[in-house]
PDB file of C-alpha atoms in Angstrom:
ATOM      1  CA  MET N   1    -101.515 -52.449  76.408  1.00 88.00           C
ATOM      2  CA  ARG N   2     -98.284 -54.328  75.978  1.00 94.00           C
ATOM      3  CA  PHE N   3     -97.131 -57.823  76.814  1.00 96.00           C
ATOM      4  CA  LEU N   4     -93.714 -58.688  78.174  1.00 96.00           C
ATOM      5  CA  ASN N   5     -92.010 -62.033  77.471  1.00 93.00           C
ATOM      6  CA  SER N   6     -94.320 -63.021  74.620  1.00 93.00           C
ATOM      7  CA  GLU N   7     -93.785 -66.201  72.630  1.00 92.00           C
ATOM      8  CA  HIS N   8     -93.027 -66.275  68.899  1.00 89.00           C
ATOM      9  CA  PRO N   9     -95.552 -64.438  66.689  1.00 87.00           C
ATOM     10  CA  LEU N  10     -98.413 -66.456  65.176  1.00 94.00           C
ATOM     11  CA  THR N  11     -99.754 -66.416  61.641  1.00 95.00           C
ATOM     12  CA  GLY N  12    -103.443 -66.726  60.807  1.00 96.00           C
ATOM     13  CA  ASP N  13    -102.830 -70.351  59.807  1.00 97.00           C
ATOM     14  CA  MET N  14    -101.190 -71.130  63.150  1.00 96.00           C
ATOM     15  CA  ILE N  15    -104.134 -69.595  65.019  1.00 97.00           C
ATOM     16  CA  ALA N  16    -106.547 -71.639  62.868  1.00 97.00           C
ATOM     17  CA  GLN N  17    -104.623 -74.827  63.731  1.00 97.00           C
ATOM     18  CA  CYS N  18    -104.990 -74.088  67.447  1.00 96.00           C
ATOM     19  CA  GLU N  19    -108.707 -73.423  66.974  1.00 97.00           C
ATOM     20  CA  LYS N  20    -109.094 -76.696  65.092  1.00 97.00           C
ATOM     21  CA  ALA N  21    -107.278 -78.580  67.861  1.00 95.00           C
ATOM     22  CA  CYS N  22    -109.912 -77.305  70.318  1.00 96.00           C
ATOM     23  CA  GLY N  23    -112.886 -77.548  67.963  1.00 96.00           C
ATOM     24  CA  LEU N  24    -113.852 -73.872  68.227  1.00 96.00           C
ATOM     25  CA  VAL N  25    -113.351 -70.492  66.590  1.00 98.00           C
ATOM     26  CA  LEU N  26    -112.078 -67.590  68.643  1.00 98.00           C
ATOM     27  CA  PRO N  27    -113.896 -64.246  68.442  1.00 98.00           C
ATOM     28  CA  ALA N  28    -112.225 -61.802  66.029  1.00 97.00           C
ATOM     29  CA  PRO N  29    -110.756 -59.583  68.796  1.00 97.00           C
ATOM     30  CA  ALA N  30    -109.017 -62.607  70.356  1.00 97.00           C
ATOM     31  CA  ARG N  31    -107.638 -63.745  66.991  1.00 97.00           C
ATOM     32  CA  GLU N  32    -106.359 -60.216  66.330  1.00 96.00           C
ATOM     33  CA  LEU N  33    -104.591 -59.981  69.686  1.00 96.00           C
ATOM     34  CA  TYR N  34    -102.992 -63.418  69.295  1.00 96.00           C
ATOM     35  CA  ALA N  35    -101.690 -62.334  65.869  1.00 95.00           C
ATOM     36  CA  LYS N  36    -100.028 -59.317  67.522  1.00 95.00           C
ATOM     37  CA  SER N  37     -98.873 -60.909  70.771  1.00 95.00           C
ATOM     38  CA  ASN N  38     -98.732 -64.626  71.484  1.00 95.00           C
ATOM     39  CA  GLY N  39     -99.187 -64.465  75.233  1.00 95.00           C
ATOM     40  CA  GLY N  40     -97.009 -62.721  77.801  1.00 96.00           C
ATOM     41  CA  GLU N  41     -97.234 -60.678  80.957  1.00 97.00           C
ATOM     42  CA  PRO N  42     -99.669 -57.769  80.556  1.00 97.00           C
ATOM     43  CA  ASP N  43     -98.693 -54.234  81.445  1.00 96.00           C
ATOM     44  CA  PRO N  44    -100.752 -52.864  83.137  1.00 97.00           C
ATOM     45  CA  TYR N  45    -102.001 -55.988  84.918  1.00 97.00           C
ATOM     46  CA  VAL N  46    -104.540 -55.193  87.683  1.00 97.00           C
ATOM     47  CA  PHE N  47    -108.228 -55.965  87.139  1.00 97.00           C
ATOM     48  CA  GLN N  48    -110.791 -54.431  89.489  1.00 96.00           C
ATOM     49  CA  ASN N  49    -114.566 -54.261  89.509  1.00 94.00           C
ATOM     50  CA  ASP N  50    -117.287 -54.494  92.161  1.00 92.00           C
ATOM     51  CA  GLU N  51    -116.888 -58.268  92.514  1.00 89.00           C
ATOM     52  CA  LEU N  52    -113.249 -58.933  91.709  1.00 93.00           C
ATOM     53  CA  ASP N  53    -109.853 -57.429  92.484  1.00 94.00           C
ATOM     54  CA  THR N  54    -106.998 -59.475  91.072  1.00 96.00           C
ATOM     55  CA  VAL N  55    -103.756 -59.441  89.131  1.00 97.00           C
ATOM     56  CA  VAL N  56    -103.642 -60.818  85.589  1.00 98.00           C
ATOM     57  CA  SER N  57    -100.311 -62.619  85.729  1.00 97.00           C
ATOM     58  CA  GLU N  58    -100.248 -64.070  82.213  1.00 97.00           C
ATOM     59  CA  PHE N  59    -101.930 -63.861  78.829  1.00 98.00           C
ATOM     60  CA  LEU N  60    -101.675 -67.523  77.852  1.00 98.00           C
ATOM     61  CA  PRO N  61     -99.899 -68.190  74.542  1.00 98.00           C
ATOM     62  CA  LEU N  62    -101.715 -70.302  71.962  1.00 96.00           C
ATOM     63  CA  ALA N  63     -98.488 -72.080  71.063  1.00 93.00           C
ATOM     64  CA  ALA N  64     -95.160 -72.193  72.902  1.00 91.00           C
ATOM     65  CA  GLU N  65     -92.087 -74.352  73.168  1.00 85.00           C
ATOM     66  CA  SER N  66     -91.079 -73.674  76.755  1.00 80.00           C
ATOM     67  CA  ARG N  67     -94.266 -73.165  78.797  1.00 85.00           C
ATOM     68  CA  GLY N  68     -97.910 -74.145  79.074  1.00 91.00           C
ATOM     69  CA  THR N  69    -100.392 -72.887  76.517  1.00 96.00           C
ATOM     70  CA  ALA N  70    -104.031 -71.867  76.337  1.00 97.00           C
ATOM     71  CA  VAL N  71    -104.696 -74.948  74.186  1.00 97.00           C
ATOM     72  CA  GLN N  72    -103.232 -77.237  76.864  1.00 97.00           C
ATOM     73  CA  SER N  73    -105.294 -75.474  79.539  1.00 97.00           C
ATOM     74  CA  TYR N  74    -108.426 -75.851  77.397  1.00 97.00           C
ATOM     75  CA  ARG N  75    -107.839 -79.594  77.036  1.00 96.00           C
ATOM     76  CA  ARG N  76    -107.242 -80.011  80.763  1.00 96.00           C
ATOM     77  CA  LEU N  77    -110.195 -77.886  81.942  1.00 93.00           C
ATOM     78  CA  VAL N  78    -112.769 -78.757  79.265  1.00 93.00           C
ATOM     79  CA  THR N  79    -111.867 -82.180  77.904  1.00 92.00           C
ATOM     80  CA  GLU N  80    -110.243 -83.923  80.867  1.00 95.00           C
ATOM     81  CA  LYS N  81    -111.824 -82.330  83.951  1.00 91.00           C
ATOM     82  CA  ALA N  82    -115.048 -80.978  82.382  1.00 90.00           C
ATOM     83  CA  VAL N  83    -115.133 -78.036  84.803  1.00 88.00           C
ATOM     84  CA  ILE N  84    -116.441 -75.619  82.178  1.00 91.00           C
ATOM     85  CA  ALA N  85    -118.509 -75.717  78.979  1.00 94.00           C
ATOM     86  CA  ALA N  86    -116.667 -76.290  75.695  1.00 96.00           C
ATOM     87  CA  ARG N  87    -117.519 -72.814  74.361  1.00 97.00           C
ATOM     88  CA  PHE N  88    -115.304 -71.111  76.961  1.00 97.00           C
ATOM     89  CA  PHE N  89    -111.620 -70.704  76.103  1.00 98.00           C
ATOM     90  CA  PRO N  90    -109.004 -69.897  78.789  1.00 98.00           C
ATOM     91  CA  PHE N  91    -106.885 -66.943  77.708  1.00 98.00           C
ATOM     92  CA  ALA N  92    -105.329 -65.617  80.930  1.00 98.00           C
ATOM     93  CA  ILE N  93    -104.637 -66.554  84.538  1.00 98.00           C
ATOM     94  CA  ASP N  94    -104.535 -64.514  87.717  1.00 97.00           C
ATOM     95  CA  GLY N  95    -101.928 -64.592  90.469  1.00 93.00           C
ATOM     96  CA  GLY N  96    -103.744 -67.412  92.276  1.00 92.00           C
ATOM     97  CA  GLY N  97    -103.930 -69.673  89.219  1.00 93.00           C
ATOM     98  CA  ASP N  98    -107.591 -69.009  88.404  1.00 95.00           C
ATOM     99  CA  TYR N  99    -108.576 -68.510  84.771  1.00 96.00           C
ATOM    100  CA  PHE N 100    -110.143 -65.821  82.636  1.00 98.00           C
ATOM    101  CA  PHE N 101    -112.252 -67.246  79.796  1.00 98.00           C
ATOM    102  CA  VAL N 102    -113.588 -65.819  76.558  1.00 98.00           C
ATOM    103  CA  ASP N 103    -116.998 -67.039  75.383  1.00 98.00           C
ATOM    104  CA  THR N 104    -116.359 -68.175  71.815  1.00 98.00           C
ATOM    105  CA  GLN N 105    -120.071 -68.076  70.993  1.00 97.00           C
ATOM    106  CA  THR N 106    -120.273 -64.313  71.448  1.00 96.00           C
ATOM    107  CA  ARG N 107    -119.238 -62.012  68.610  1.00 94.00           C
ATOM    108  CA  ASP N 108    -116.974 -59.734  70.641  1.00 96.00           C
ATOM    109  CA  GLY N 109    -115.901 -62.373  73.163  1.00 97.00           C
ATOM    110  CA  ALA N 110    -117.643 -61.894  76.505  1.00 98.00           C
ATOM    111  CA  VAL N 111    -115.143 -62.425  79.333  1.00 98.00           C
ATOM    112  CA  TYR N 112    -115.658 -64.544  82.461  1.00 97.00           C
ATOM    113  CA  PHE N 113    -113.567 -65.358  85.515  1.00 96.00           C
ATOM    114  CA  TYR N 114    -113.556 -68.858  86.979  1.00 94.00           C
ATOM    115  CA  ARG N 115    -113.071 -69.165  90.729  1.00 86.00           C
ATOM    116  CA  SER N 116    -111.680 -72.636  91.321  1.00 82.00           C
ATOM    117  CA  ASP N 117    -112.465 -72.480  95.035  1.00 76.00           C
ATOM    118  CA  SER N 118    -116.212 -72.089  94.354  1.00 65.00           C
ATOM    119  CA  ARG N 119    -118.889 -74.700  93.816  1.00 56.00           C
ATOM    120  CA  PHE N 120    -119.040 -75.884  90.205  1.00 50.00           C
ATOM    121  CA  ASP N 121    -122.257 -74.002  89.429  1.00 54.00           C
ATOM    122  CA  GLN N 122    -121.088 -70.772  91.087  1.00 64.00           C
ATOM    123  CA  GLY N 123    -117.498 -70.576  89.886  1.00 78.00           C
ATOM    124  CA  LEU N 124    -118.057 -68.736  86.606  1.00 89.00           C
ATOM    125  CA  LEU N 125    -118.326 -64.970  87.097  1.00 93.00           C
ATOM    126  CA  PRO N 126    -119.367 -62.792  84.112  1.00 95.00           C
ATOM    127  CA  LEU N 127    -117.256 -59.634  84.081  1.00 97.00           C
ATOM    128  CA  GLY N 128    -119.611 -57.605  81.887  1.00 96.00           C
ATOM    129  CA  LEU N 129    -116.828 -56.866  79.396  1.00 98.00           C
ATOM    130  CA  ASP N 130    -115.932 -58.066  75.949  1.00 98.00           C
ATOM    131  CA  PHE N 131    -112.411 -59.245  75.085  1.00 98.00           C
ATOM    132  CA  THR N 132    -111.130 -55.830  73.992  1.00 98.00           C
ATOM    133  CA  GLY N 133    -112.807 -54.080  76.920  1.00 98.00           C
ATOM    134  CA  PHE N 134    -111.209 -56.504  79.375  1.00 98.00           C
ATOM    135  CA  TRP N 135    -107.682 -55.575  78.313  1.00 98.00           C
ATOM    136  CA  ALA N 136    -108.586 -51.876  78.254  1.00 97.00           C
ATOM    137  CA  ALA N 137    -109.891 -52.138  81.840  1.00 97.00           C
ATOM    138  CA  LEU N 138    -106.542 -53.229  83.308  1.00 98.00           C
ATOM    139  CA  VAL N 139    -104.816 -50.606  85.452  1.00 97.00           C
ATOM    140  CA  ALA N 140    -101.401 -50.148  87.036  1.00 95.00           C
ATOM    141  CA  GLU N 141    -100.937 -51.266  90.616  1.00 87.00           C
TER     142      GLU N 141
END
């Protein structure tokens, strides 16, 4: 897995500051990936399972100077709009602007997809993968 057009690298302290800003702690696999690659366009980028076939267009950076971040998305979706529980952290978006979330209360970071065109109580789809498994499941188009 590689990421194109990543933002500047993050230190452990920078990741901790982002976590503090959101009031949560990311699962270890998410922290490790953010330390290696601060967002970017995944390659490969297609996610497919029995319920979902979509393109992962961006791994959201935790911090950036020139584009939106995962922290900003968290504030908008959790704090301002309250469309999802506070334990879910947005880490990627698909081609239609829907979000992939990591459950910060699970050790390995269970991954969910949020369908914004669904009813509130039906929008969150568990993908049956942890954070590392999600990235490993992406395939070329």
